[in-house]
CSV table of C-alpha atoms in Angstrom, one decimal:
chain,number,residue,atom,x,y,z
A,1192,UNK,CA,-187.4,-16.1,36.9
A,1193,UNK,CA,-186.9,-12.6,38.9
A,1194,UNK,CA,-185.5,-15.0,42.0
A,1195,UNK,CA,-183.6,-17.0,40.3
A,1196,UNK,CA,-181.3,-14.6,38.5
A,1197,UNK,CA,-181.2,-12.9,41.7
A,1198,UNK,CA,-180.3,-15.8,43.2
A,1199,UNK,CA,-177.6,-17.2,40.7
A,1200,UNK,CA,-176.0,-13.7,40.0
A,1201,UNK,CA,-175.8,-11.8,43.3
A,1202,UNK,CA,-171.7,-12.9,44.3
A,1203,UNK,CA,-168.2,-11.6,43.6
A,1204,UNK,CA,-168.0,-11.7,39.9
A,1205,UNK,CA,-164.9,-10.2,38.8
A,1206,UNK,CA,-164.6,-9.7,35.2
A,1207,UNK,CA,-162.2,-12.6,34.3
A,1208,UNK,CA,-163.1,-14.7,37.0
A,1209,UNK,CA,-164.6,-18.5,36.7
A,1210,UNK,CA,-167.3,-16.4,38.4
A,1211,UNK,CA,-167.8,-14.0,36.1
A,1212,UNK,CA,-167.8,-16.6,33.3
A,1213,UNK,CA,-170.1,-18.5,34.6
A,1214,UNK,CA,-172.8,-15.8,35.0
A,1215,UNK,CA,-171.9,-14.9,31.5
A,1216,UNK,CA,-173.1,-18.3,30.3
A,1217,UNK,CA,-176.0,-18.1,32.5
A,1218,UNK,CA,-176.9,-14.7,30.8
A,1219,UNK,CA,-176.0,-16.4,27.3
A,1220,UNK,CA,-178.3,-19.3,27.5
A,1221,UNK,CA,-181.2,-17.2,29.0
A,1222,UNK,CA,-180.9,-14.7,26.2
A,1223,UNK,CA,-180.8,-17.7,23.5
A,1224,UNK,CA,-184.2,-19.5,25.0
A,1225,UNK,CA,-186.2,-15.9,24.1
A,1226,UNK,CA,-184.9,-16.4,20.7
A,1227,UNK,CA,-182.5,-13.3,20.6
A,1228,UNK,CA,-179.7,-13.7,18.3
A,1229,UNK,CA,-176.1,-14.1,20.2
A,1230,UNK,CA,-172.7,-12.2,19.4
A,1231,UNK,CA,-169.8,-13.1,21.8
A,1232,UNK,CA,-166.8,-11.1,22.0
A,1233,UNK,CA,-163.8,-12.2,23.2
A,1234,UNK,CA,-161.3,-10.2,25.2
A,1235,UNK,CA,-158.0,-10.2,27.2
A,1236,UNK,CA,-157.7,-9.0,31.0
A,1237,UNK,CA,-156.5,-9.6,34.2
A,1238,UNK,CA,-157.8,-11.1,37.2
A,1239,UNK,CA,-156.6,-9.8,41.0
A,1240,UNK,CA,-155.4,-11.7,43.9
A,1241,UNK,CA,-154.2,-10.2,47.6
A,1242,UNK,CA,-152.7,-11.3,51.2
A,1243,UNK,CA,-151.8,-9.5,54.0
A,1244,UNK,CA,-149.8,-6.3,53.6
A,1245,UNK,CA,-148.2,-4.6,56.3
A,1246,UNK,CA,-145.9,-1.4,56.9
A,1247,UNK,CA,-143.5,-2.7,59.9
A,1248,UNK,CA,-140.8,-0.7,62.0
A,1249,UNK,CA,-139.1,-1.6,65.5
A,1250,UNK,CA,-142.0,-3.2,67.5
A,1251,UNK,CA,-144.6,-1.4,65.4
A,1252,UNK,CA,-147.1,-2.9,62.5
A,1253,UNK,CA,-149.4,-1.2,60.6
A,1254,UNK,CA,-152.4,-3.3,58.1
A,1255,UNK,CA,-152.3,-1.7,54.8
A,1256,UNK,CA,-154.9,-2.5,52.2
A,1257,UNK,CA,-153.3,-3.5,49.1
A,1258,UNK,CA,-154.7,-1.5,45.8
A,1259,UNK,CA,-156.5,-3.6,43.7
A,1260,UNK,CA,-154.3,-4.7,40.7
A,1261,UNK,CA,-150.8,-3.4,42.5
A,1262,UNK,CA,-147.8,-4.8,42.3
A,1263,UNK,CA,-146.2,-6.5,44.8
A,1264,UNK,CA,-143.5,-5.1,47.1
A,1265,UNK,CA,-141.3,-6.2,50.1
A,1266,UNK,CA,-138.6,-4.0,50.8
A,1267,UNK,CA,-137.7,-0.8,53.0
A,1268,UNK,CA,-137.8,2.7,52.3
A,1269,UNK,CA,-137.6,6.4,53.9
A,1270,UNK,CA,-141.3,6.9,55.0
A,1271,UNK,CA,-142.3,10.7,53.7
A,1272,UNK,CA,-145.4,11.9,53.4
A,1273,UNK,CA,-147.0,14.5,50.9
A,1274,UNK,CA,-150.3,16.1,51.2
A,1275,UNK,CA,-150.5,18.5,48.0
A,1276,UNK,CA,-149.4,18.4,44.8
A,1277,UNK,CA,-146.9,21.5,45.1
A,1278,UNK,CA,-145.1,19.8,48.4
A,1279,UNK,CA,-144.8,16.2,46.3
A,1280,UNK,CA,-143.7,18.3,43.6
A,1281,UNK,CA,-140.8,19.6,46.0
A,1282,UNK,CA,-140.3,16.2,47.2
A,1283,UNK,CA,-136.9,13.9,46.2
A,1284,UNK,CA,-138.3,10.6,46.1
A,1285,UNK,CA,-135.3,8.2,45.6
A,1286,UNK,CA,-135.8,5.7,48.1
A,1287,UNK,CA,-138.5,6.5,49.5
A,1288,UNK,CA,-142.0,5.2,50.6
A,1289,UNK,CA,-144.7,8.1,49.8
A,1290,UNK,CA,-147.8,8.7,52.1
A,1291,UNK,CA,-150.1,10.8,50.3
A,1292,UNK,CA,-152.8,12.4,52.3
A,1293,UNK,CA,-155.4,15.1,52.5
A,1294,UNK,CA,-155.9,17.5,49.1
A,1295,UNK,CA,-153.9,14.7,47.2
A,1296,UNK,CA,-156.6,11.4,48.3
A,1297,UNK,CA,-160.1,13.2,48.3
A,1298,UNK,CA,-161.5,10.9,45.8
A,1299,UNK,CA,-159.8,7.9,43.9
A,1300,UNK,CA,-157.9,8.5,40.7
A,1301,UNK,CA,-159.1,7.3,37.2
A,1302,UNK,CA,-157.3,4.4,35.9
A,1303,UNK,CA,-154.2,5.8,33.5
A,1304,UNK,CA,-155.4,6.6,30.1
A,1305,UNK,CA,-159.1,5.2,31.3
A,1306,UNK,CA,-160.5,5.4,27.9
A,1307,UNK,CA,-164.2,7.3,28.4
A,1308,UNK,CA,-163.1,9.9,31.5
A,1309,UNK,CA,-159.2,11.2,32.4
A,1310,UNK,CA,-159.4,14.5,34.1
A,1311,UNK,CA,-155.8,16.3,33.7
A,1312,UNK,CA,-155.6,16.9,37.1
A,1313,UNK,CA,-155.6,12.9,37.4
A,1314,UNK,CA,-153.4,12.7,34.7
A,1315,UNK,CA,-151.0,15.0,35.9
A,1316,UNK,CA,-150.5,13.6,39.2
A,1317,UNK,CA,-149.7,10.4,38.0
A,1318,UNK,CA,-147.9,11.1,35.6
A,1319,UNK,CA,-145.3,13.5,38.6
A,1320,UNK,CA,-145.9,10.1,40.7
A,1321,UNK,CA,-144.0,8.2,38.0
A,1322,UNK,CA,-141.6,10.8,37.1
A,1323,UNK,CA,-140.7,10.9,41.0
A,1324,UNK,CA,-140.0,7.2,40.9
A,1325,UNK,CA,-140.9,6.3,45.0
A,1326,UNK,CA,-140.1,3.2,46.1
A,1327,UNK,CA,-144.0,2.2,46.8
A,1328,UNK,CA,-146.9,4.7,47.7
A,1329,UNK,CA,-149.6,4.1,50.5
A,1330,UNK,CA,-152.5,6.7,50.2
A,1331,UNK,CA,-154.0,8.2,53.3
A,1332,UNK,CA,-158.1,8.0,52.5
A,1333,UNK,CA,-161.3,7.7,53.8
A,1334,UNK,CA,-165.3,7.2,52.4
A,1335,UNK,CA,-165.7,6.8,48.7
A,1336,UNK,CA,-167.5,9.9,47.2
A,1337,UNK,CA,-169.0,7.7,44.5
A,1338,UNK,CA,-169.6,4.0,46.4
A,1339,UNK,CA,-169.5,2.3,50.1
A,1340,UNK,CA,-165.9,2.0,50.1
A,1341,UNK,CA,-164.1,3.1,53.8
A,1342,UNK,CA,-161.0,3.9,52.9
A,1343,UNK,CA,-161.4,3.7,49.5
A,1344,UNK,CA,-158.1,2.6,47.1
A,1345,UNK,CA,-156.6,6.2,45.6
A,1346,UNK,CA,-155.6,3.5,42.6
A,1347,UNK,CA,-157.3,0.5,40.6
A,1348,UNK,CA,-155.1,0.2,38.0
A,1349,UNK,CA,-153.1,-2.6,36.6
A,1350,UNK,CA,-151.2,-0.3,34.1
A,1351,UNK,CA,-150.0,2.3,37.2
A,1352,UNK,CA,-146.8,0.3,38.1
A,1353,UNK,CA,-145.5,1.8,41.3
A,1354,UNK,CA,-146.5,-0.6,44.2
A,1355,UNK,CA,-149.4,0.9,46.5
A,1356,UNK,CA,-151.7,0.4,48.9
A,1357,UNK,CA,-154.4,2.9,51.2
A,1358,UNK,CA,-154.5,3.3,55.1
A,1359,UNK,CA,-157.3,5.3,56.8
A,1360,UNK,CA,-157.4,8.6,59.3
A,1361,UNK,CA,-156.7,6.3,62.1
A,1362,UNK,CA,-153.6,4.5,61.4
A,1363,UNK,CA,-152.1,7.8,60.0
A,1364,UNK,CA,-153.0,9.2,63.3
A,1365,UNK,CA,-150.9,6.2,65.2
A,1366,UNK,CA,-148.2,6.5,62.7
A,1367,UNK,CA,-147.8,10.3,63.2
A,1368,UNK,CA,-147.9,9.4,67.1
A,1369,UNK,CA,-145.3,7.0,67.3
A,1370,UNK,CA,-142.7,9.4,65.4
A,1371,UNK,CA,-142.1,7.2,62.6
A,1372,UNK,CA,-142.4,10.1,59.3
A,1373,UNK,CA,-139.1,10.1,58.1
A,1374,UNK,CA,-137.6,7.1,59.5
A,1375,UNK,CA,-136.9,3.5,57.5
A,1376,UNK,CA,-139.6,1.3,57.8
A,1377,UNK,CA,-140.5,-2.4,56.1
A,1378,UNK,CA,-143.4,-2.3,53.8
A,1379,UNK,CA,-144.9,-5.8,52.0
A,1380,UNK,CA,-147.5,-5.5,49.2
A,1381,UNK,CA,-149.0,-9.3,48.5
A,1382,UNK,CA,-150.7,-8.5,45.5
A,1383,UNK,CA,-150.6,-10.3,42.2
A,1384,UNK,CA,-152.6,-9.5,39.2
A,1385,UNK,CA,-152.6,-12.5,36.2
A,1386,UNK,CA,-153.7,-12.7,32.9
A,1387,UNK,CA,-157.3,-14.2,32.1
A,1388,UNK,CA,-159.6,-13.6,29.1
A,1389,UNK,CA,-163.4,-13.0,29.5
A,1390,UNK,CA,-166.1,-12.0,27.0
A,1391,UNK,CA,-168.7,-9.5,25.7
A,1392,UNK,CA,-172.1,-10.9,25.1
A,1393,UNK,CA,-174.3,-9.0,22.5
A,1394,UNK,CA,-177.8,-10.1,22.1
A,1395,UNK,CA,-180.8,-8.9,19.5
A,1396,UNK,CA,-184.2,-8.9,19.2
A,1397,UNK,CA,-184.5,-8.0,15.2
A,1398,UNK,CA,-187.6,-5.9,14.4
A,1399,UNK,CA,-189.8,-7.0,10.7
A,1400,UNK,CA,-189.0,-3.8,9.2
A,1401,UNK,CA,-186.3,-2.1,11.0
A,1402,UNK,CA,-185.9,2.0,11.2
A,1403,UNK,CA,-182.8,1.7,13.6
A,1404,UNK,CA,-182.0,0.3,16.8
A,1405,UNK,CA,-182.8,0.4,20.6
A,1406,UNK,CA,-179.3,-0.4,23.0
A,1407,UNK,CA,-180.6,-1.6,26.4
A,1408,UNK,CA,-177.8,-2.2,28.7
A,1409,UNK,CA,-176.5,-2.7,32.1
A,1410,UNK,CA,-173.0,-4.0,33.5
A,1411,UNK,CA,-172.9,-7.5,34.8
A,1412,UNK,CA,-169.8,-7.6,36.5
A,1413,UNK,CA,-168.7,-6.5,40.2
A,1414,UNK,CA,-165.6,-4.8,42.0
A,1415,UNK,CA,-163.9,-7.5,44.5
A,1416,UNK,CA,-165.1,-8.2,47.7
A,1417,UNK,CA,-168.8,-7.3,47.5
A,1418,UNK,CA,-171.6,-9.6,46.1
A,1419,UNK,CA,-173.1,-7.0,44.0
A,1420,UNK,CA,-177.0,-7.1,44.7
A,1421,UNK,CA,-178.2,-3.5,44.1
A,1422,UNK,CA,-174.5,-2.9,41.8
A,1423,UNK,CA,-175.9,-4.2,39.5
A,1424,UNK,CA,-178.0,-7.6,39.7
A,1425,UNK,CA,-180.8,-5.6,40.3
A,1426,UNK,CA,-179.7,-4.0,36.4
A,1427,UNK,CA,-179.5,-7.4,35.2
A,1428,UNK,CA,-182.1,-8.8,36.2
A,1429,UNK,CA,-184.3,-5.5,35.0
A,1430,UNK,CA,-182.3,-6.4,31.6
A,1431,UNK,CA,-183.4,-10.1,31.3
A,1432,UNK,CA,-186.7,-9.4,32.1
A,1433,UNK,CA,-187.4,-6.4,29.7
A,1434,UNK,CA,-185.3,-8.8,26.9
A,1435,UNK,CA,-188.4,-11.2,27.0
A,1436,UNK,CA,-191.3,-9.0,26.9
A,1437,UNK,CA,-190.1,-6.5,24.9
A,1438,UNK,CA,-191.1,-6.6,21.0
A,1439,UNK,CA,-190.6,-3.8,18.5
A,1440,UNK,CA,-192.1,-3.6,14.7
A,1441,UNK,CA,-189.7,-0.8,14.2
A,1442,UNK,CA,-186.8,-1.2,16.2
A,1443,UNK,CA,-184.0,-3.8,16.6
A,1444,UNK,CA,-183.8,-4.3,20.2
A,1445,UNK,CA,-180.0,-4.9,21.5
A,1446,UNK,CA,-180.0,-6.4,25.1
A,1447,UNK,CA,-176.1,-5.6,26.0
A,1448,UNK,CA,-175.1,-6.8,29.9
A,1449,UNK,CA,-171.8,-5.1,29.9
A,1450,UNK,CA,-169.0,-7.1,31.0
A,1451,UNK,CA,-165.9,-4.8,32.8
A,1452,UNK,CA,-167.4,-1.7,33.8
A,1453,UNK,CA,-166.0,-2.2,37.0
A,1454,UNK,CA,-162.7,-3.2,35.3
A,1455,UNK,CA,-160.1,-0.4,35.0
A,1456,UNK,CA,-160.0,-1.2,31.3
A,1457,UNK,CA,-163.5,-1.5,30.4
A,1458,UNK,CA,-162.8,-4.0,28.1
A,1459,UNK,CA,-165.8,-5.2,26.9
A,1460,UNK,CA,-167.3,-1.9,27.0
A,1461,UNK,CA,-164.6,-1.3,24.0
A,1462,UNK,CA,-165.3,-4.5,22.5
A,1463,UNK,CA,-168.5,-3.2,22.0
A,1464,UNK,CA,-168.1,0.3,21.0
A,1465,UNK,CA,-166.2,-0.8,18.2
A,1466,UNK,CA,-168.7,-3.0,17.2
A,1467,UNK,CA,-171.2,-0.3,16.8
A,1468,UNK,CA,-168.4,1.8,15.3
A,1469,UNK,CA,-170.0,2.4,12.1
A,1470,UNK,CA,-173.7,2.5,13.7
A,1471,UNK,CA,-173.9,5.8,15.8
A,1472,UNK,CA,-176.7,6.8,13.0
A,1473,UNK,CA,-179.0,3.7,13.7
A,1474,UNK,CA,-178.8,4.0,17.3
A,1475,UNK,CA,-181.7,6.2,18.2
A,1476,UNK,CA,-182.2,5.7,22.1
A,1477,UNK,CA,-179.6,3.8,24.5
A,1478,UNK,CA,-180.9,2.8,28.1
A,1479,UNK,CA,-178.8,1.9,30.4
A,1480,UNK,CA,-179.7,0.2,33.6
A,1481,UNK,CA,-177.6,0.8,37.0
A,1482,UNK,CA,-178.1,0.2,41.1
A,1483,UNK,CA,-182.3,0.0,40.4
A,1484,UNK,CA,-184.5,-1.2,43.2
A,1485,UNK,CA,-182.8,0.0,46.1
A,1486,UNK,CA,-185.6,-0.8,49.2
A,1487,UNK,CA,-187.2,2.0,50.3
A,1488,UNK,CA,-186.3,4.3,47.6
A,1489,UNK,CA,-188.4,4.8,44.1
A,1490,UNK,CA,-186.6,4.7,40.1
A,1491,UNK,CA,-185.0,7.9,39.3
A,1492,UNK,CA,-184.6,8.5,35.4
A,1493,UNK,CA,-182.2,11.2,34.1
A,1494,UNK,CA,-181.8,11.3,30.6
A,1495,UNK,CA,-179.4,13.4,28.2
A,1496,UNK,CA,-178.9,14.1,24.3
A,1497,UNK,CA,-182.8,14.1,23.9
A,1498,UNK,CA,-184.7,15.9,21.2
A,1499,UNK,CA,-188.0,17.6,21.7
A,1500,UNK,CA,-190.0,14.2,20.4
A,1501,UNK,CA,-188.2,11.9,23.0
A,1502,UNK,CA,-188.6,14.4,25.6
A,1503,UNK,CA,-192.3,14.9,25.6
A,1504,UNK,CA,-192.3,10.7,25.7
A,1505,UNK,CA,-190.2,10.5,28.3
A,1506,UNK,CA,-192.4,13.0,30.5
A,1507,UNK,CA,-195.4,11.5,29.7
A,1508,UNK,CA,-194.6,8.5,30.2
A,1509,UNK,CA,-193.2,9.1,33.9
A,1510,UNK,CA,-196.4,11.4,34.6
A,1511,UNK,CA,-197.9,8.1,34.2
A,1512,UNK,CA,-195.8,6.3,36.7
A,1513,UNK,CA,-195.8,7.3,40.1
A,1514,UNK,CA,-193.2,5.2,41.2
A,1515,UNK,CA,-190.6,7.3,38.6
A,1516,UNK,CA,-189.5,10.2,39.4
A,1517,UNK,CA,-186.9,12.6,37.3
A,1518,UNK,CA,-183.6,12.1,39.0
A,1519,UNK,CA,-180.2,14.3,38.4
A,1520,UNK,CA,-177.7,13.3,35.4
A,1521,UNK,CA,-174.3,11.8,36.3
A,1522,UNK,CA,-171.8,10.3,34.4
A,1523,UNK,CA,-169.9,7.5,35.9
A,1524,UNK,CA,-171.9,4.6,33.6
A,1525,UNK,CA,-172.2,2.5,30.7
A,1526,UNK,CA,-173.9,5.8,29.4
A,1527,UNK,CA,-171.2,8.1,29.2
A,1528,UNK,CA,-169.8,7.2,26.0
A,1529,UNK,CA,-172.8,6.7,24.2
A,1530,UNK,CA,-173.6,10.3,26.1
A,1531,UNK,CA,-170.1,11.6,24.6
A,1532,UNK,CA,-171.2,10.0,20.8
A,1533,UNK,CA,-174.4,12.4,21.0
A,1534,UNK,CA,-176.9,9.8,21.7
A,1535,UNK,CA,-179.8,10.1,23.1
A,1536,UNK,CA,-179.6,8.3,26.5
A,1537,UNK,CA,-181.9,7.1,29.1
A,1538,UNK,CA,-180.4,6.3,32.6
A,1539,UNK,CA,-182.4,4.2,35.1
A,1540,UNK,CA,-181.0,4.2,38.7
A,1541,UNK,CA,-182.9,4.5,42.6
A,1542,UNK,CA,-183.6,7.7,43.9
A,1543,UNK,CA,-181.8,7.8,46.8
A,1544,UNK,CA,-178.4,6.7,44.5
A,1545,UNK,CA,-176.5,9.7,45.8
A,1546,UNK,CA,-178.0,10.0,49.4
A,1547,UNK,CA,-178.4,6.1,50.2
A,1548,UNK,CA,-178.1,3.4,47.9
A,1549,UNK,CA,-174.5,4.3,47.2
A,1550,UNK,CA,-173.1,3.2,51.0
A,1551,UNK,CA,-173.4,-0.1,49.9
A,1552,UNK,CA,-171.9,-0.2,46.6
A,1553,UNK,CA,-168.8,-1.5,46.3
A,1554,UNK,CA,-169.1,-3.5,49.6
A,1555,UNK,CA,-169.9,-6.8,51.5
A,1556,UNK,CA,-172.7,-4.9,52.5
A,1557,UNK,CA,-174.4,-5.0,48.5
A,1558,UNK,CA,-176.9,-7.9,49.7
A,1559,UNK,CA,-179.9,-9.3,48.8
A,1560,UNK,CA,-181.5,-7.3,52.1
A,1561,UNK,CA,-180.8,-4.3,49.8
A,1562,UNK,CA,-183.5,-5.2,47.6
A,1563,UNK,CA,-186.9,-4.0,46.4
A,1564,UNK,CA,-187.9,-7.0,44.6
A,1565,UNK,CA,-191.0,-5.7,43.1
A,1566,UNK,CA,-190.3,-2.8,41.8
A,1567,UNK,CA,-188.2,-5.1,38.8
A,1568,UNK,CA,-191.4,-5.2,37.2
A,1569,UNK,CA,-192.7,-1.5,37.7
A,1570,UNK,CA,-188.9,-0.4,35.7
A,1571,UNK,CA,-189.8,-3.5,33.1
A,1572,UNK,CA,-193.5,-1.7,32.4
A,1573,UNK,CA,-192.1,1.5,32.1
A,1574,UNK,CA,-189.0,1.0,29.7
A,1575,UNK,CA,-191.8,-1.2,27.8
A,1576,UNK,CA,-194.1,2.0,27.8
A,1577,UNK,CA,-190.9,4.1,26.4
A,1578,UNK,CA,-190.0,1.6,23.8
A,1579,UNK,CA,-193.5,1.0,22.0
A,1580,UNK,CA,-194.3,4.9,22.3
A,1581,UNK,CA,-191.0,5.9,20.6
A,1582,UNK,CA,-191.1,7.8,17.4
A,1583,UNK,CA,-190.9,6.3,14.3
């Protein structure tokens, strides 16, 4: 079963995508055949499409990389560039064509209004970005803090409406050399974005005398342009596989692939929280399952919200395990809300997320070669071991 799902999930599958849907299905009917009861929510979106985008002056031409879910742009403009937020503050922007660079692009921004996690200093530069008005906006970037991504896109955000795409170090370098700041250049942005609709699976394994409920979750979808092995088929099929052996007396057991994590609006994600709306109380333990199995590394748990009883299960139960090890909290996840709601939350991940696995997230690079097939079962044993010893 393990190679299969592997098999059938690991490729691009965009939320909103006849990919995506199709793995939904296949998740669907696999959920149905271990007798879980099935929810399905629906949902609106939007799905992303790009060509070739250039910035063109005189005899010069320069490959920009579209941001995902920009709009489009062909047109010319004053090419002036801005590297902190008091110089673009300074800055008149009326027919212009902003490069942002340096303290401005060290990491990408959070979608606008990004519903679990919108820092004000995000929040303020966009907002100074769309009072300014530029013609279109092509950030200056490099690696990805969080993923694989080199340059990374400063935006991914289909409600940010100012055209935009990213360069890296090199091309700013040739740009700068040739003299072209402050002259007129020709920029075009192919990038459409379209509606599409998608859905939220929800699946349960209802316990004979129930005392609450157990949320085991992790995201099913992918960014573009990477297949998605470690990020997060690996999760899903940990997720599948702990969905058919696991059996509580005591506790509902809601399997939960979230669909549009990697989605600027997290959609299904919301779907779901207001379907639990009125169930914060019942919900005594969510797990959620990200980037496992990384080859060569071991299962890093980090955990939040936990009261004295969970802890001491959680830390025996690792003792237990020498393959689990305690690994540092972070909060880019399916977690975080359930984390923000006061929740006890488990998070499942490799060990080496922050010093490894992570430089092939988010590219063409997340392959099946990044895989440490066996160690699906050791994280199925242990989440089994957490659920059966937990607290009635």
């Amino acid at each position: 079963m393990i190679s299969k799902v592997f098999e059938v999930i690991t490729k691009e599958r965009a939320v909103g995508t006849a990919a995506n849907d199709e793995i939904v299905n296949f998740l669907e009917n696999k959920l149905k055949n271990i007798n879980c009861s099935i929810k399905s929510l629906p949902f609106e979106c939007a799905v992303w499409e790009k060509g070739e985008s250039t910035l063109m002056i005189d005899s010069h031409s320069f490959k920009v990389e579209p941001s995902p879910f920009s709009e489009p742009f062909k047109g010319s403009g004053k090419l002036v560039m801005a590297k902190t937020v008091e110089e673009l503050e300074e800055i008149d922007c009326n027919d212009v064509i902003l490069l942002l660079s340096e303290k401005l692009t060290e990491s990408p921004l959070q979608p606008k209004d990004y519903p679990f996690y919108y820092p004000e200093e995000h929040k303020y530069l966009i907002s100074l970005l769309e009072r300014k008005k530029p013609r279109a906006i092509i950030a200056v970037t490099g690696q990805n803090p969080l993923s694989g991504q080199n340059p990374f896109s400063l935006f991914e955000d289909g409600n940010f409406l100012i055209p935009s795409g990213n360069i890296n170090e090199q091309t700013l370098s040739k740009i700068e050399a040739a003299g072209l700041l402050c002259e007129v250049v020709r920029l075009t942005i192919d990038s459409h974005k379209r509606l599409s609709k998608s859905r939220q699976i929800v699946a349960l394994k209802k316990a004979k005398k129930s005392m609450g409920k157990i949320v085991i979750g992790a995201h099913m979808d992918t960014k573009y342009n990477t297949p998605g092995a470690l990020d997060n088929a690996a999760g899903v099929a940990v997720l599948l596989q702990v969905a058919e052996v696991l059996k509580s007396e005591t506790y509902d057991i809601e399997i939960v692939p979230f669909n549009s994590e990697e989605f600027y609006g997290a959609c299904g994600e919301m779907e779901y929280l207001k379907l639990i709306d009125n169930e914060k109380d019942r919900i005594k333990l969510m797990i959620n399952i990200d980037s496992p199995c990384h080859k060569g590394a071991e299962t890093a748990i980090s955990f939040h919200n936990l009261n004295d009883n969970i802890s001491e299960i959680i830390n025996s139960t690792m003792s237990k395990n020498k393959k689990i090890v305690k690994g540092k909290e972070w909060y880019a996840g399916d977690h975080v809300p359930f984390i923000f709601r006061g929740i006890p939350c488990l998070v499942v991940t490799s060990s080496d997320l922050f010093s490894g696995a992570l430089e092939y997230t988010h590219t063409s690079k997340d392959t099946l070669n990044t895989i440490d097939f066996d160690m699906v079962e050791h994280i199925v044993s242990y989440i089994a071991q957490i659920v059966s010893a937990f607290p009635v």
